Short mmCIF file of C-alpha atoms in Angstrom, two decimals:
data_model
loop_
_atom_site.label_atom_id
_atom_site.label_comp_id
_atom_site.label_asym_id
_atom_site.label_seq_id
_atom_site.Cartn_x
_atom_site.Cartn_y
_atom_site.Cartn_z
CA LYS Y 1 75.94 21.13 126.60
CA ALA Y 2 79.24 21.26 128.43
CA GLY Y 3 78.27 23.16 131.90
CA VAL Y 4 80.77 26.27 133.11
CA THR Y 5 85.25 25.50 133.68
CA GLN Y 6 86.85 27.62 136.13
CA THR Y 7 90.71 26.92 135.78
CA PRO Y 8 92.89 26.33 138.22
CA ARG Y 9 90.32 24.48 140.57
CA TYR Y 10 93.47 24.99 142.56
CA LEU Y 11 96.07 27.71 144.07
CA ILE Y 12 98.68 28.25 146.54
CA LYS Y 13 99.60 32.01 146.51
CA THR Y 14 101.99 33.52 148.66
CA ARG Y 15 100.85 37.41 149.95
CA GLY Y 16 101.90 40.64 147.30
CA GLN Y 17 101.96 38.31 144.09
CA GLN Y 18 99.27 38.26 141.85
CA VAL Y 19 96.83 35.45 139.87
CA THR Y 20 94.83 35.32 136.55
CA LEU Y 21 91.83 33.07 137.43
CA SER Y 22 89.72 31.57 133.79
CA CYS Y 23 86.26 31.20 133.28
CA SER Y 24 84.00 29.66 130.53
CA PRO Y 25 80.45 30.02 130.52
CA ILE Y 26 78.11 27.44 128.75
CA SER Y 27 78.46 27.63 125.66
CA GLY Y 28 75.38 30.55 123.88
CA HIS Y 29 75.72 32.79 127.10
CA ARG Y 30 76.72 36.10 126.89
CA SER Y 31 76.94 36.36 130.44
CA VAL Y 32 79.36 36.59 133.49
CA SER Y 33 79.29 36.89 136.43
CA TRP Y 34 82.13 36.30 139.28
CA TYR Y 35 81.42 35.75 142.98
CA GLN Y 36 84.22 35.56 146.23
CA GLN Y 37 82.85 32.98 148.86
CA THR Y 38 84.17 32.99 152.17
CA PRO Y 39 82.53 30.56 155.10
CA GLY Y 40 81.91 34.79 156.76
CA GLN Y 41 80.97 36.57 154.62
CA GLY Y 42 79.08 34.08 152.55
CA LEU Y 43 78.52 34.72 148.75
CA GLN Y 44 80.53 38.44 147.67
CA PHE Y 45 79.34 40.02 144.00
CA LEU Y 46 82.83 40.75 142.33
CA PHE Y 47 81.62 41.90 138.71
CA GLU Y 48 79.33 40.92 135.89
CA TYR Y 49 80.68 41.26 131.66
CA PHE Y 50 78.30 41.19 129.10
CA SER Y 51 79.11 41.63 125.76
CA GLU Y 52 82.66 42.34 126.62
CA THR Y 53 82.18 44.94 128.93
CA GLN Y 54 82.15 45.21 132.70
CA ARG Y 55 78.02 46.16 134.12
CA ASN Y 56 78.60 46.16 137.29
CA LYS Y 57 80.98 46.15 139.85
CA GLY Y 58 80.74 45.09 143.61
CA ASN Y 59 82.60 46.79 146.25
CA PHE Y 60 85.66 45.26 146.15
CA PRO Y 61 89.37 47.38 146.50
CA GLY Y 62 90.91 48.03 142.94
CA ARG Y 63 93.26 45.53 143.33
CA PHE Y 64 90.48 42.97 141.97
CA SER Y 65 89.80 43.60 137.93
CA GLY Y 66 88.25 41.47 135.87
CA ARG Y 67 87.86 40.76 130.51
CA GLN Y 68 85.43 39.26 128.75
CA PHE Y 69 87.01 38.54 125.81
CA SER Y 70 84.85 38.31 121.86
CA ASN Y 71 84.17 34.45 122.95
CA SER Y 72 82.88 35.36 126.04
CA ARG Y 73 85.21 33.79 128.20
CA SER Y 74 86.20 35.81 131.06
CA GLU Y 75 89.37 36.37 133.33
CA MET Y 76 89.51 37.94 136.63
CA ASN Y 77 92.90 38.39 138.15
CA VAL Y 78 93.85 39.80 141.59
CA SER Y 79 97.17 42.13 142.35
CA THR Y 80 98.82 42.30 145.27
CA LEU Y 81 97.63 39.70 147.09
CA GLU Y 82 96.41 39.65 150.83
CA LEU Y 83 95.93 36.83 153.40
CA GLY Y 84 92.07 37.73 153.51
CA ASP Y 85 92.24 37.09 149.62
CA SER Y 86 92.02 33.13 150.61
CA ALA Y 87 88.45 31.80 149.76
CA LEU Y 88 86.66 29.94 146.82
CA TYR Y 89 86.61 31.93 143.36
CA LEU Y 90 82.91 30.76 141.58
CA CYS Y 91 82.44 31.56 137.94
CA ALA Y 92 78.61 31.72 136.75
CA SER Y 93 77.22 32.37 133.36
CA SER Y 94 73.81 32.54 131.87
CA VAL Y 95 72.15 33.78 128.94
CA ASP Y 96 71.11 37.35 129.34
CA ARG Y 97 71.88 39.57 131.98
CA TRP Y 98 69.28 39.09 134.37
CA GLU Y 99 67.94 35.59 133.69
CA THR Y 100 69.00 32.29 135.29
CA GLN Y 101 72.64 32.03 136.74
CA TYR Y 102 74.90 28.50 136.07
CA PHE Y 103 77.67 27.53 138.46
CA GLY Y 104 81.50 26.59 137.64
CA PRO Y 105 83.23 24.27 140.09
CA GLY Y 106 85.43 27.59 141.68
CA THR Y 107 89.07 27.78 142.15
CA ARG Y 108 90.31 26.73 145.41
CA LEU Y 109 92.66 30.46 146.66
CA LEU Y 110 94.90 29.71 149.28
CA VAL Y 111 97.35 32.36 150.46
CA LEU Y 112 100.49 32.33 152.12
CA GLY X 1 70.00 47.69 151.30
CA GLU X 2 67.74 45.37 149.71
CA SER X 3 68.31 41.94 151.42
CA VAL X 4 67.53 38.16 151.09
CA GLY X 5 68.00 36.21 154.68
CA LEU X 6 67.30 32.45 155.94
CA HIS X 7 65.12 31.63 159.09
CA LEU X 8 67.71 28.97 159.94
CA PRO X 9 71.07 28.13 159.94
CA THR X 10 70.81 24.20 159.96
CA LEU X 11 68.14 21.33 158.94
CA SER X 12 68.74 18.78 160.30
CA VAL X 13 65.95 15.81 158.74
CA GLN X 14 65.65 11.77 159.35
CA GLU X 15 66.51 9.92 155.79
CA GLY X 16 62.68 10.19 154.20
CA ASP X 17 61.38 12.72 155.42
CA ASN X 18 59.96 16.16 153.65
CA SER X 19 62.16 18.98 154.23
CA ILE X 20 60.92 22.36 154.27
CA ILE X 21 64.00 25.78 153.97
CA ASN X 22 62.37 28.75 154.55
CA CYS X 23 63.50 32.25 153.14
CA ALA X 24 62.92 36.04 153.62
CA TYR X 25 63.23 38.82 151.58
CA SER X 26 62.96 42.62 151.38
CA ASN X 27 61.97 43.86 148.47
CA SER X 28 58.10 43.77 147.86
CA ALA X 29 59.68 44.32 143.82
CA SER X 30 60.99 41.45 143.62
CA ASP X 31 59.84 39.11 140.46
CA TYR X 32 62.51 36.75 140.26
CA PHE X 33 63.84 34.28 142.92
CA ILE X 34 66.29 30.53 142.47
CA TRP X 35 66.84 28.41 144.56
CA TYR X 36 70.23 26.68 144.44
CA LYS X 37 72.57 23.61 146.03
CA GLN X 38 75.04 23.67 147.09
CA GLU X 39 77.83 21.02 148.14
CA SER X 40 80.56 20.42 149.86
CA GLY X 41 83.27 21.00 146.93
CA LYS X 42 82.05 22.61 144.41
CA GLY X 43 79.72 25.19 142.91
CA PRO X 44 76.32 26.35 143.93
CA GLN X 45 73.53 24.61 141.12
CA PHE X 46 70.04 25.79 140.11
CA ILE X 47 66.88 23.50 141.73
CA ILE X 48 64.58 25.42 141.13
CA ASP X 49 63.32 29.52 140.38
CA ILE X 50 59.93 30.83 140.45
CA ARG X 51 58.69 34.35 138.73
CA SER X 52 56.46 36.13 141.10
CA ASN X 53 53.59 35.65 139.12
CA MET X 54 53.09 32.02 140.30
CA ASP X 55 52.92 30.85 144.48
CA LYS X 56 53.97 27.47 143.04
CA ARG X 57 56.33 25.92 141.51
CA GLN X 58 56.78 22.09 140.98
CA GLY X 59 59.90 20.17 140.25
CA GLN X 60 61.95 17.09 140.50
CA ARG X 61 61.41 16.16 144.46
CA VAL X 62 61.38 20.34 144.75
CA THR X 63 57.82 22.23 144.74
CA VAL X 64 58.87 26.14 145.93
CA LEU X 65 56.55 28.44 147.22
CA LEU X 66 56.59 32.28 147.51
CA ASN X 67 54.37 33.50 149.69
CA LYS X 68 54.41 37.55 148.26
CA THR X 69 51.91 38.99 151.28
CA VAL X 70 54.77 37.89 154.03
CA LYS X 71 57.63 37.72 151.33
CA HIS X 72 58.28 34.50 152.21
CA LEU X 73 60.16 31.52 150.30
CA SER X 74 60.98 27.93 150.87
CA LEU X 75 61.96 25.18 149.38
CA GLN X 76 59.95 21.71 150.17
CA ILE X 77 62.15 18.23 149.47
CA ALA X 78 59.80 15.41 149.48
CA ALA X 79 61.94 12.01 150.69
CA THR X 80 64.96 13.21 151.76
CA GLN X 81 68.01 11.17 151.11
CA PRO X 82 72.06 11.24 152.26
CA GLY X 83 72.34 12.66 148.76
CA ASP X 84 70.40 16.09 149.52
CA SER X 85 73.35 17.49 152.66
CA ALA X 86 74.14 20.28 151.66
CA VAL X 87 73.77 23.65 152.33
CA TYR X 88 70.97 25.54 150.32
CA PHE X 89 71.01 29.17 148.74
CA CYS X 90 67.61 31.72 147.25
CA ALA X 91 68.77 33.76 145.50
CA GLU X 92 66.04 37.46 144.45
CA LEU X 93 66.54 39.07 141.07
CA ASN X 94 68.56 42.35 141.74
CA TYR X 95 68.39 44.35 138.93
CA GLY X 96 71.69 46.73 139.52
CA GLY X 97 73.94 47.79 142.00
CA SER X 98 76.66 46.59 143.76
CA GLN X 99 75.29 43.78 144.67
CA GLY X 100 75.33 42.27 141.29
CA ASN X 101 71.97 40.73 139.42
CA LEU X 102 71.02 38.01 142.18
CA ILE X 103 71.58 38.96 145.70
CA PHE X 104 71.92 35.61 148.03
CA GLY X 105 71.46 34.59 151.68
CA LYS X 106 73.75 33.51 153.71
CA GLY X 107 72.44 29.66 153.07
CA THR X 108 70.83 27.09 155.31
CA LYS X 109 72.81 23.64 155.98
CA LEU X 110 70.57 20.36 155.15
CA SER X 111 72.40 17.50 156.69
CA VAL X 112 70.29 14.18 155.84
CA LYS X 113 69.99 10.82 158.78
CA PRO X 114 69.73 7.64 157.90
#
């Protein structure tokens, strides 16, 4: 069974731009969570989607948004990028909401 | 709020030795814990999990121990190999809240010396 896939793997943007990241969960997994990982803050929860609905949201500004499609694939969007948004963005999927999460390789975003 | 923390940020061991990575958790009601391994440039990889109704669980070369009395979790790696070099995170199941469904510790970096 294929693992969680994320595209693109690397991205360079400039301040003020917006970006969309994509995540394809493991087949059969219905829950998708997104995390931001930085050296200073570690793994921080962004949001969780289940059955196309956002079920939970972390403490991030409204510039961070996401959605989930009927096939469980998910996207996250960051608008008006700031230098501090440079990070590794990780997507994790699980069969159900409170089950083991399996992570993708991440998308490394660099904001210049 | 509740949190999961690690005692040691770095651990250096000799190849072939056993490694022990520790984790303290604060929510005595937590009933599910997971250990992840993250290699440089990769996403966290599931290693092993344990439910609160167990105090020990073994996998291939790894053992997780849970001591609910002192709210302590540990990951033991037998015969540590260079490929085990990575950052290890413990995670605690959290039923809702702005921290998400899993609360992660800050991680312990394991370095294996040949």
